[in-house]
């Protein structure tokens, strides 16, 4: 998108906001002016480069992008014509059925191109062969795997960790939260489980689930009403508590439960109504004091811009894999920063999600106080010289080595085969 | 979604619309009341059943859903435990990389269920295993293949064409338009091409492309400005002319070109700006008299509801395959009808798209005056006793036999193998 185009689109939005307001009063005009200025700031943040290309003196020409499978794990390997190599864990469970998309529609686009122009290629692969029509999780998860492997390659070439590549390191360790994936268990059983995952990690923040996933019923409501005070009482005033409804509610139920969460000083309410019910989410946000968090299912930068512009959510949550990788997610964070909001990524299971979130947090000032940490039971085995990769007293050191800063278990690589679709 | 839930969401929207308006004047209140009533009507239209289950006395239990491949063609076969069979062409080019999604994530869900409850299953498979996160073309194209095979099965069991199953037949033939897929050729060459495809079909309506696909430049602008008057002059006042920008413009360029199209009495302008720039699309719509068409990339019913409610487009265009099949697309058409708008489906290449559009038009009163017809060069070979499946003087007869009303070439089936992913 050229600069003129960008300016036009900005002015378009501004005029649109203006048109939707009554012009009778000065305050409406002032509001419209502010909205227009904000829209322009967000558009600039969205389009600003992320990768620090000045770290590279020479082209880093991509010789090959391969998808590898080892047991249940999928990895993407990026090789340069100079013999450098990048390696990243992809989203295992998603790749199980999307591997032909990565192998046939996405990987070939990057071969022969200069890795330093990664951002241009991310837009290029989106336009190529009408891939933009495929926008959504299956497409972006595949792009994310490729992007992360290329970033690891670039980091190794530059001798820098990802945070330096992607804007500059602003923190060296990250405070984590643990999330419970349970629903339908008794409040007492859920408390026991939360105590267990807090004890394992020393986390100072927890998240648990509300509703019944995209619906609610009497049983889930009883559980929701019982758990909120019980969690606060059990973990005390110092614990940060988040709650995730996974789109379970309608507007009145979201407001009802949201008020209970407010009374117990929860820090955010995630996805109160189905994610694509934006007007309803906005109404919930306007009716509550507790911030609304949203974004796991978003696949469009423009959609995030709208969520931020309209105040539909105060914490935006791109999933680093579902949304196409670190570069695109950092653009969301920068838009959030321009509006004074936080961008706390969603973390999908598998792959090396906790590591990608740590690198994201390493260079994003407004990432929020805690990042999700799932423990390392299911993840790709790696070694790291600069971090235990464990949460100690609720804090994990961020790897400092080049690229992702970890070495993937050689046994895993020995068993890996190239996936040809 | 239960009835209470629906009511709550409706009232939520209504209150939200109310909240966004100044309440100082009676006319604002009246407007808000109308918006609220309209939102309620759309929600009812979205949730109303499509499949006429009263046509079936007995359960139609699904014994198997199989994906078949024959040469470049993909087909879905649905079998009932009673030995009935349905068969539909899927989207060949998409299935080339999404077949594991269909085979592993989607088909198994339907096996063992009663086909008469198809609508429930379409929502069920969306919720299952967090498939809702996968919402988008790769997911819905797979669901569409399965849905069409099940509809063919149901039609054969009931001895009724799809139109009778899906609300009742309102027309027996369909007027077609031909679309040119060219960009970048000289205006004179494009005119020649349009003359050729009009001559082949006798179509009384044509569509051609503007811009440069998700961008524009000086060359494309020159072509756009030259073609509009030339197409009108060549084909005369009686020809219906549509134009598709495929998201090429920004707001000022869309308005500039849109005014030229208006001067030459074009009937709609499709996707003036990138499809996920809704606010910008709305501004273009508000600035022009020519109706805006939109919807090829939509994957959410709620999103279509919003496009209709907000007047972002006057012609909505779900792609019958990208959007998950006939049932979901008919729900969009009913929402459009509730707002006095047209729903003219987008047609993706391959499969049996022209046939699915014909069946859609057979039972959707507000489908607009012309439906796309691509010719049968690339499609799955079929025979039909009740229609030549050709456009004669711009009109194609809609098959009247049970289900899809066609017989797929036995040679294609003979070569077909079951895809196991």
mmCIF file with all atom_site columns, N, CA, C and O in Angstrom, chain A residues 252-292:
data_model
loop_
_atom_site.group_PDB
_atom_site.id
_atom_site.type_symbol
_atom_site.label_atom_id
_atom_site.label_alt_id
_atom_site.label_comp_id
_atom_site.label_asym_id
_atom_site.label_entity_id
_atom_site.label_seq_id
_atom_site.pdbx_PDB_ins_code
_atom_site.Cartn_x
_atom_site.Cartn_y
_atom_site.Cartn_z
_atom_site.occupancy
_atom_site.B_iso_or_equiv
_atom_site.pdbx_formal_charge
_atom_site.auth_seq_id
_atom_site.auth_comp_id
_atom_site.auth_asym_id
_atom_site.auth_atom_id
_atom_site.pdbx_PDB_model_num
ATOM 1   N N  . UNK A 1 252 ? -27.085 -9.180  28.427 1.00 0.00 ? 252 UNK A N  1
ATOM 2   C CA . UNK A 1 252 ? -27.472 -9.035  29.852 1.00 0.00 ? 252 UNK A CA 1
ATOM 3   C C  . UNK A 1 252 ? -26.685 -9.958  30.785 1.00 0.00 ? 252 UNK A C  1
ATOM 4   O O  . UNK A 1 252 ? -26.308 -9.556  31.880 1.00 0.00 ? 252 UNK A O  1
ATOM 5   N N  . UNK A 1 253 ? -26.416 -11.179 30.336 1.00 0.00 ? 253 UNK A N  1
ATOM 6   C CA . UNK A 1 253 ? -25.675 -12.107 31.185 1.00 0.00 ? 253 UNK A CA 1
ATOM 7   C C  . UNK A 1 253 ? -24.222 -11.633 31.351 1.00 0.00 ? 253 UNK A C  1
ATOM 8   O O  . UNK A 1 253 ? -23.648 -11.755 32.439 1.00 0.00 ? 253 UNK A O  1
ATOM 9   N N  . UNK A 1 254 ? -23.656 -11.101 30.309 1.00 0.00 ? 254 UNK A N  1
ATOM 10  C CA . UNK A 1 254 ? -22.284 -10.586 30.397 1.00 0.00 ? 254 UNK A CA 1
ATOM 11  C C  . UNK A 1 254 ? -22.210 -9.435  31.397 1.00 0.00 ? 254 UNK A C  1
ATOM 12  O O  . UNK A 1 254 ? -21.261 -9.329  32.182 1.00 0.00 ? 254 UNK A O  1
ATOM 13  N N  . UNK A 1 255 ? -23.226 -8.587  31.374 1.00 0.00 ? 255 UNK A N  1
ATOM 14  C CA . UNK A 1 255 ? -23.239 -7.446  32.308 1.00 0.00 ? 255 UNK A CA 1
ATOM 15  C C  . UNK A 1 255 ? -23.443 -7.960  33.739 1.00 0.00 ? 255 UNK A C  1
ATOM 16  O O  . UNK A 1 255 ? -22.758 -7.528  34.672 1.00 0.00 ? 255 UNK A O  1
ATOM 17  N N  . UNK A 1 256 ? -24.332 -8.925  33.870 1.00 0.00 ? 256 UNK A N  1
ATOM 18  C CA . UNK A 1 256 ? -24.605 -9.492  35.199 1.00 0.00 ? 256 UNK A CA 1
ATOM 19  C C  . UNK A 1 256 ? -23.334 -10.111 35.801 1.00 0.00 ? 256 UNK A C  1
ATOM 20  O O  . UNK A 1 256 ? -22.944 -9.792  36.928 1.00 0.00 ? 256 UNK A O  1
ATOM 21  N N  . UNK A 1 257 ? -22.688 -10.984 35.044 1.00 0.00 ? 257 UNK A N  1
ATOM 22  C CA . UNK A 1 257 ? -21.490 -11.660 35.568 1.00 0.00 ? 257 UNK A CA 1
ATOM 23  C C  . UNK A 1 257 ? -20.338 -10.660 35.678 1.00 0.00 ? 257 UNK A C  1
ATOM 24  O O  . UNK A 1 257 ? -19.561 -10.687 36.637 1.00 0.00 ? 257 UNK A O  1
ATOM 25  N N  . UNK A 1 258 ? -20.259 -9.756  34.719 1.00 0.00 ? 258 UNK A N  1
ATOM 26  C CA . UNK A 1 258 ? -19.193 -8.742  34.745 1.00 0.00 ? 258 UNK A CA 1
ATOM 27  C C  . UNK A 1 258 ? -19.228 -7.921  36.028 1.00 0.00 ? 258 UNK A C  1
ATOM 28  O O  . UNK A 1 258 ? -18.187 -7.592  36.607 1.00 0.00 ? 258 UNK A O  1
ATOM 29  N N  . UNK A 1 259 ? -20.430 -7.588  36.495 1.00 0.00 ? 259 UNK A N  1
ATOM 30  C CA . UNK A 1 259 ? -20.545 -6.789  37.731 1.00 0.00 ? 259 UNK A CA 1
ATOM 31  C C  . UNK A 1 259 ? -20.035 -7.574  38.938 1.00 0.00 ? 259 UNK A C  1
ATOM 32  O O  . UNK A 1 259 ? -19.443 -7.005  39.861 1.00 0.00 ? 259 UNK A O  1
ATOM 33  N N  . UNK A 1 260 ? -20.266 -8.884  38.922 1.00 0.00 ? 260 UNK A N  1
ATOM 34  C CA . UNK A 1 260 ? -19.751 -9.728  40.014 1.00 0.00 ? 260 UNK A CA 1
ATOM 35  C C  . UNK A 1 260 ? -18.220 -9.736  39.969 1.00 0.00 ? 260 UNK A C  1
ATOM 36  O O  . UNK A 1 260 ? -17.547 -9.622  40.999 1.00 0.00 ? 260 UNK A O  1
ATOM 37  N N  . UNK A 1 261 ? -17.662 -9.848  38.777 1.00 0.00 ? 261 UNK A N  1
ATOM 38  C CA . UNK A 1 261 ? -16.199 -9.820  38.646 1.00 0.00 ? 261 UNK A CA 1
ATOM 39  C C  . UNK A 1 261 ? -15.648 -8.474  39.129 1.00 0.00 ? 261 UNK A C  1
ATOM 40  O O  . UNK A 1 261 ? -14.615 -8.415  39.809 1.00 0.00 ? 261 UNK A O  1
ATOM 41  N N  . UNK A 1 262 ? -16.351 -7.407  38.781 1.00 0.00 ? 262 UNK A N  1
ATOM 42  C CA . UNK A 1 262 ? -15.917 -6.073  39.235 1.00 0.00 ? 262 UNK A CA 1
ATOM 43  C C  . UNK A 1 262 ? -15.889 -5.991  40.759 1.00 0.00 ? 262 UNK A C  1
ATOM 44  O O  . UNK A 1 262 ? -14.944 -5.456  41.351 1.00 0.00 ? 262 UNK A O  1
ATOM 45  N N  . UNK A 1 263 ? -16.933 -6.547  41.371 1.00 0.00 ? 263 UNK A N  1
ATOM 46  C CA . UNK A 1 263 ? -17.035 -6.490  42.836 1.00 0.00 ? 263 UNK A CA 1
ATOM 47  C C  . UNK A 1 263 ? -15.846 -7.198  43.480 1.00 0.00 ? 263 UNK A C  1
ATOM 48  O O  . UNK A 1 263 ? -15.439 -6.854  44.589 1.00 0.00 ? 263 UNK A O  1
ATOM 49  N N  . UNK A 1 264 ? -15.279 -8.163  42.769 1.00 0.00 ? 264 UNK A N  1
ATOM 50  C CA . UNK A 1 264 ? -14.138 -8.907  43.319 1.00 0.00 ? 264 UNK A CA 1
ATOM 51  C C  . UNK A 1 264 ? -12.821 -8.511  42.648 1.00 0.00 ? 264 UNK A C  1
ATOM 52  O O  . UNK A 1 264 ? -11.846 -9.238  42.709 1.00 0.00 ? 264 UNK A O  1
ATOM 53  N N  . UNK A 1 265 ? -12.851 -7.345  42.019 1.00 0.00 ? 265 UNK A N  1
ATOM 54  C CA . UNK A 1 265 ? -11.628 -6.727  41.483 1.00 0.00 ? 265 UNK A CA 1
ATOM 55  C C  . UNK A 1 265 ? -10.861 -7.590  40.503 1.00 0.00 ? 265 UNK A C  1
ATOM 56  O O  . UNK A 1 265 ? -9.629  -7.699  40.573 1.00 0.00 ? 265 UNK A O  1
ATOM 57  N N  . UNK A 1 266 ? -11.583 -8.212  39.599 1.00 0.00 ? 266 UNK A N  1
ATOM 58  C CA . UNK A 1 266 ? -10.925 -8.927  38.500 1.00 0.00 ? 266 UNK A CA 1
ATOM 59  C C  . UNK A 1 266 ? -10.322 -7.894  37.550 1.00 0.00 ? 266 UNK A C  1
ATOM 60  O O  . UNK A 1 266 ? -10.795 -6.765  37.457 1.00 0.00 ? 266 UNK A O  1
ATOM 61  N N  . UNK A 1 267 ? -9.284  -8.299  36.818 1.00 0.00 ? 267 UNK A N  1
ATOM 62  C CA . UNK A 1 267 ? -8.588  -7.309  35.979 1.00 0.00 ? 267 UNK A CA 1
ATOM 63  C C  . UNK A 1 267 ? -9.104  -7.219  34.555 1.00 0.00 ? 267 UNK A C  1
ATOM 64  O O  . UNK A 1 267 ? -9.016  -6.185  33.910 1.00 0.00 ? 267 UNK A O  1
ATOM 65  N N  . UNK A 1 268 ? -9.567  -8.330  33.971 1.00 0.00 ? 268 UNK A N  1
ATOM 66  C CA . UNK A 1 268 ? -10.304 -8.224  32.703 1.00 0.00 ? 268 UNK A CA 1
ATOM 67  C C  . UNK A 1 268 ? -11.278 -9.366  32.520 1.00 0.00 ? 268 UNK A C  1
ATOM 68  O O  . UNK A 1 268 ? -11.170 -10.404 33.162 1.00 0.00 ? 268 UNK A O  1
ATOM 69  N N  . UNK A 1 269 ? -12.253 -9.109  31.640 1.00 0.00 ? 269 UNK A N  1
ATOM 70  C CA . UNK A 1 269 ? -13.238 -10.113 31.226 1.00 0.00 ? 269 UNK A CA 1
ATOM 71  C C  . UNK A 1 269 ? -13.027 -10.330 29.729 1.00 0.00 ? 269 UNK A C  1
ATOM 72  O O  . UNK A 1 269 ? -13.155 -9.393  28.935 1.00 0.00 ? 269 UNK A O  1
ATOM 73  N N  . UNK A 1 270 ? -12.690 -11.560 29.380 1.00 0.00 ? 270 UNK A N  1
ATOM 74  C CA . UNK A 1 270 ? -12.329 -11.881 27.990 1.00 0.00 ? 270 UNK A CA 1
ATOM 75  C C  . UNK A 1 270 ? -13.529 -12.450 27.240 1.00 0.00 ? 270 UNK A C  1
ATOM 76  O O  . UNK A 1 270 ? -14.238 -13.309 27.763 1.00 0.00 ? 270 UNK A O  1
ATOM 77  N N  . UNK A 1 271 ? -13.740 -11.985 26.019 1.00 0.00 ? 271 UNK A N  1
ATOM 78  C CA . UNK A 1 271 ? -14.781 -12.496 25.118 1.00 0.00 ? 271 UNK A CA 1
ATOM 79  C C  . UNK A 1 271 ? -16.122 -12.753 25.792 1.00 0.00 ? 271 UNK A C  1
ATOM 80  O O  . UNK A 1 271 ? -16.594 -13.889 25.850 1.00 0.00 ? 271 UNK A O  1
ATOM 81  N N  . UNK A 1 272 ? -16.783 -11.702 26.265 1.00 0.00 ? 272 UNK A N  1
ATOM 82  C CA . UNK A 1 272 ? -18.059 -11.921 26.954 1.00 0.00 ? 272 UNK A CA 1
ATOM 83  C C  . UNK A 1 272 ? -19.138 -12.520 26.054 1.00 0.00 ? 272 UNK A C  1
ATOM 84  O O  . UNK A 1 272 ? -19.916 -13.353 26.499 1.00 0.00 ? 272 UNK A O  1
ATOM 85  N N  . UNK A 1 273 ? -19.207 -12.081 24.795 1.00 0.00 ? 273 UNK A N  1
ATOM 86  C CA . UNK A 1 273 ? -20.218 -12.590 23.850 1.00 0.00 ? 273 UNK A CA 1
ATOM 87  C C  . UNK A 1 273 ? -19.477 -13.177 22.646 1.00 0.00 ? 273 UNK A C  1
ATOM 88  O O  . UNK A 1 273 ? -18.259 -13.014 22.529 1.00 0.00 ? 273 UNK A O  1
ATOM 89  N N  . UNK A 1 274 ? -20.161 -13.885 21.736 1.00 0.00 ? 274 UNK A N  1
ATOM 90  C CA . UNK A 1 274 ? -19.437 -14.458 20.600 1.00 0.00 ? 274 UNK A CA 1
ATOM 91  C C  . UNK A 1 274 ? -18.554 -13.415 19.906 1.00 0.00 ? 274 UNK A C  1
ATOM 92  O O  . UNK A 1 274 ? -18.962 -12.266 19.738 1.00 0.00 ? 274 UNK A O  1
ATOM 93  N N  . UNK A 1 275 ? -17.362 -13.821 19.518 1.00 0.00 ? 275 UNK A N  1
ATOM 94  C CA . UNK A 1 275 ? -16.322 -12.866 19.123 1.00 0.00 ? 275 UNK A CA 1
ATOM 95  C C  . UNK A 1 275 ? -16.727 -11.980 17.952 1.00 0.00 ? 275 UNK A C  1
ATOM 96  O O  . UNK A 1 275 ? -16.233 -10.874 17.827 1.00 0.00 ? 275 UNK A O  1
ATOM 97  N N  . UNK A 1 276 ? -17.608 -12.480 17.076 1.00 0.00 ? 276 UNK A N  1
ATOM 98  C CA . UNK A 1 276 ? -17.971 -11.664 15.916 1.00 0.00 ? 276 UNK A CA 1
ATOM 99  C C  . UNK A 1 276 ? -19.216 -10.809 16.174 1.00 0.00 ? 276 UNK A C  1
ATOM 100 O O  . UNK A 1 276 ? -19.747 -10.201 15.249 1.00 0.00 ? 276 UNK A O  1
ATOM 101 N N  . UNK A 1 277 ? -19.663 -10.747 17.429 1.00 0.00 ? 277 UNK A N  1
ATOM 102 C CA . UNK A 1 277 ? -20.749 -9.843  17.834 1.00 0.00 ? 277 UNK A CA 1
ATOM 103 C C  . UNK A 1 277 ? -20.122 -8.561  18.401 1.00 0.00 ? 277 UNK A C  1
ATOM 104 O O  . UNK A 1 277 ? -20.159 -8.304  19.593 1.00 0.00 ? 277 UNK A O  1
ATOM 105 N N  . UNK A 1 278 ? -19.569 -7.761  17.492 1.00 0.00 ? 278 UNK A N  1
ATOM 106 C CA . UNK A 1 278 ? -18.819 -6.582  17.936 1.00 0.00 ? 278 UNK A CA 1
ATOM 107 C C  . UNK A 1 278 ? -19.713 -5.540  18.598 1.00 0.00 ? 278 UNK A C  1
ATOM 108 O O  . UNK A 1 278 ? -19.318 -4.930  19.589 1.00 0.00 ? 278 UNK A O  1
ATOM 109 N N  . UNK A 1 279 ? -20.890 -5.305  18.024 1.00 0.00 ? 279 UNK A N  1
ATOM 110 C CA . UNK A 1 279 ? -21.763 -4.282  18.605 1.00 0.00 ? 279 UNK A CA 1
ATOM 111 C C  . UNK A 1 279 ? -22.177 -4.673  20.017 1.00 0.00 ? 279 UNK A C  1
ATOM 112 O O  . UNK A 1 279 ? -22.261 -3.832  20.904 1.00 0.00 ? 279 UNK A O  1
ATOM 113 N N  . UNK A 1 280 ? -22.429 -5.959  20.209 1.00 0.00 ? 280 UNK A N  1
ATOM 114 C CA . UNK A 1 280 ? -22.811 -6.440  21.529 1.00 0.00 ? 280 UNK A CA 1
ATOM 115 C C  . UNK A 1 280 ? -21.628 -6.359  22.498 1.00 0.00 ? 280 UNK A C  1
ATOM 116 O O  . UNK A 1 280 ? -21.797 -6.008  23.667 1.00 0.00 ? 280 UNK A O  1
ATOM 117 N N  . UNK A 1 281 ? -20.421 -6.677  22.021 1.00 0.00 ? 281 UNK A N  1
ATOM 118 C CA . UNK A 1 281 ? -19.238 -6.552  22.882 1.00 0.00 ? 281 UNK A CA 1
ATOM 119 C C  . UNK A 1 281 ? -19.063 -5.104  23.327 1.00 0.00 ? 281 UNK A C  1
ATOM 120 O O  . UNK A 1 281 ? -18.786 -4.821  24.492 1.00 0.00 ? 281 UNK A O  1
ATOM 121 N N  . UNK A 1 282 ? -19.265 -4.202  22.385 1.00 0.00 ? 282 UNK A N  1
ATOM 122 C CA . UNK A 1 282 ? -19.133 -2.771  22.683 1.00 0.00 ? 282 UNK A CA 1
ATOM 123 C C  . UNK A 1 282 ? -20.159 -2.353  23.735 1.00 0.00 ? 282 UNK A C  1
ATOM 124 O O  . UNK A 1 282 ? -19.848 -1.580  24.647 1.00 0.00 ? 282 UNK A O  1
ATOM 125 N N  . UNK A 1 283 ? -21.353 -2.874  23.619 1.00 0.00 ? 283 UNK A N  1
ATOM 126 C CA . UNK A 1 283 ? -22.370 -2.517  24.603 1.00 0.00 ? 283 UNK A CA 1
ATOM 127 C C  . UNK A 1 283 ? -21.996 -3.025  25.996 1.00 0.00 ? 283 UNK A C  1
ATOM 128 O O  . UNK A 1 283 ? -22.196 -2.334  26.995 1.00 0.00 ? 283 UNK A O  1
ATOM 129 N N  . UNK A 1 284 ? -21.449 -4.234  26.049 1.00 0.00 ? 284 UNK A N  1
ATOM 130 C CA . UNK A 1 284 ? -20.975 -4.778  27.330 1.00 0.00 ? 284 UNK A CA 1
ATOM 131 C C  . UNK A 1 284 ? -19.860 -3.881  27.875 1.00 0.00 ? 284 UNK A C  1
ATOM 132 O O  . UNK A 1 284 ? -19.860 -3.503  29.052 1.00 0.00 ? 284 UNK A O  1
ATOM 133 N N  . UNK A 1 285 ? -18.918 -3.542  27.007 1.00 0.00 ? 285 UNK A N  1
ATOM 134 C CA . UNK A 1 285 ? -17.791 -2.693  27.425 1.00 0.00 ? 285 UNK A CA 1
ATOM 135 C C  . UNK A 1 285 ? -18.292 -1.360  27.981 1.00 0.00 ? 285 UNK A C  1
ATOM 136 O O  . UNK A 1 285 ? -17.785 -0.865  28.991 1.00 0.00 ? 285 UNK A O  1
ATOM 137 N N  . UNK A 1 286 ? -19.301 -0.787  27.324 1.00 0.00 ? 286 UNK A N  1
ATOM 138 C CA . UNK A 1 286 ? -19.825 0.512   27.761 1.00 0.00 ? 286 UNK A CA 1
ATOM 139 C C  . UNK A 1 286 ? -20.598 0.421   29.070 1.00 0.00 ? 286 UNK A C  1
ATOM 140 O O  . UNK A 1 286 ? -20.768 1.418   29.765 1.00 0.00 ? 286 UNK A O  1
ATOM 141 N N  . UNK A 1 287 ? -21.084 -0.783  29.377 1.00 0.00 ? 287 UNK A N  1
ATOM 142 C CA . UNK A 1 287 ? -21.919 -0.949  30.573 1.00 0.00 ? 287 UNK A CA 1
ATOM 143 C C  . UNK A 1 287 ? -21.122 -1.348  31.806 1.00 0.00 ? 287 UNK A C  1
ATOM 144 O O  . UNK A 1 287 ? -21.652 -1.370  32.906 1.00 0.00 ? 287 UNK A O  1
ATOM 145 N N  . UNK A 1 288 ? -19.861 -1.726  31.614 1.00 0.00 ? 288 UNK A N  1
ATOM 146 C CA . UNK A 1 288 ? -19.062 -2.242  32.734 1.00 0.00 ? 288 UNK A CA 1
ATOM 147 C C  . UNK A 1 288 ? -17.838 -1.368  32.965 1.00 0.00 ? 288 UNK A C  1
ATOM 148 O O  . UNK A 1 288 ? -17.369 -0.675  32.063 1.00 0.00 ? 288 UNK A O  1
ATOM 149 N N  . UNK A 1 289 ? -17.304 -1.467  34.184 1.00 0.00 ? 289 UNK A N  1
ATOM 150 C CA . UNK A 1 289 ? -16.021 -0.800  34.468 1.00 0.00 ? 289 UNK A CA 1
ATOM 151 C C  . UNK A 1 289 ? -14.854 -1.731  34.186 1.00 0.00 ? 289 UNK A C  1
ATOM 152 O O  . UNK A 1 289 ? -13.765 -1.292  33.822 1.00 0.00 ? 289 UNK A O  1
ATOM 153 N N  . UNK A 1 290 ? -15.057 -3.026  34.398 1.00 0.00 ? 290 UNK A N  1
ATOM 154 C CA . UNK A 1 290 ? -13.970 -3.989  34.157 1.00 0.00 ? 290 UNK A CA 1
ATOM 155 C C  . UNK A 1 290 ? -13.600 -3.964  32.671 1.00 0.00 ? 290 UNK A C  1
ATOM 156 O O  . UNK A 1 290 ? -14.479 -3.940  31.798 1.00 0.00 ? 290 UNK A O  1
ATOM 157 N N  . UNK A 1 291 ? -12.304 -3.905  32.354 1.00 0.00 ? 291 UNK A N  1
ATOM 158 C CA . UNK A 1 291 ? -11.924 -3.880  30.933 1.00 0.00 ? 291 UNK A CA 1
ATOM 159 C C  . UNK A 1 291 ? -12.323 -5.175  30.213 1.00 0.00 ? 291 UNK A C  1
ATOM 160 O O  . UNK A 1 291 ? -12.264 -6.258  30.802 1.00 0.00 ? 291 UNK A O  1
ATOM 161 N N  . UNK A 1 292 ? -12.716 -5.015  28.962 1.00 0.00 ? 292 UNK A N  1
ATOM 162 C CA . UNK A 1 292 ? -13.022 -6.172  28.115 1.00 0.00 ? 292 UNK A CA 1
ATOM 163 C C  . UNK A 1 292 ? -11.767 -6.496  27.293 1.00 0.00 ? 292 UNK A C  1
ATOM 164 O O  . UNK A 1 292 ? -11.115 -5.609  26.757 1.00 0.00 ? 292 UNK A O  1
#
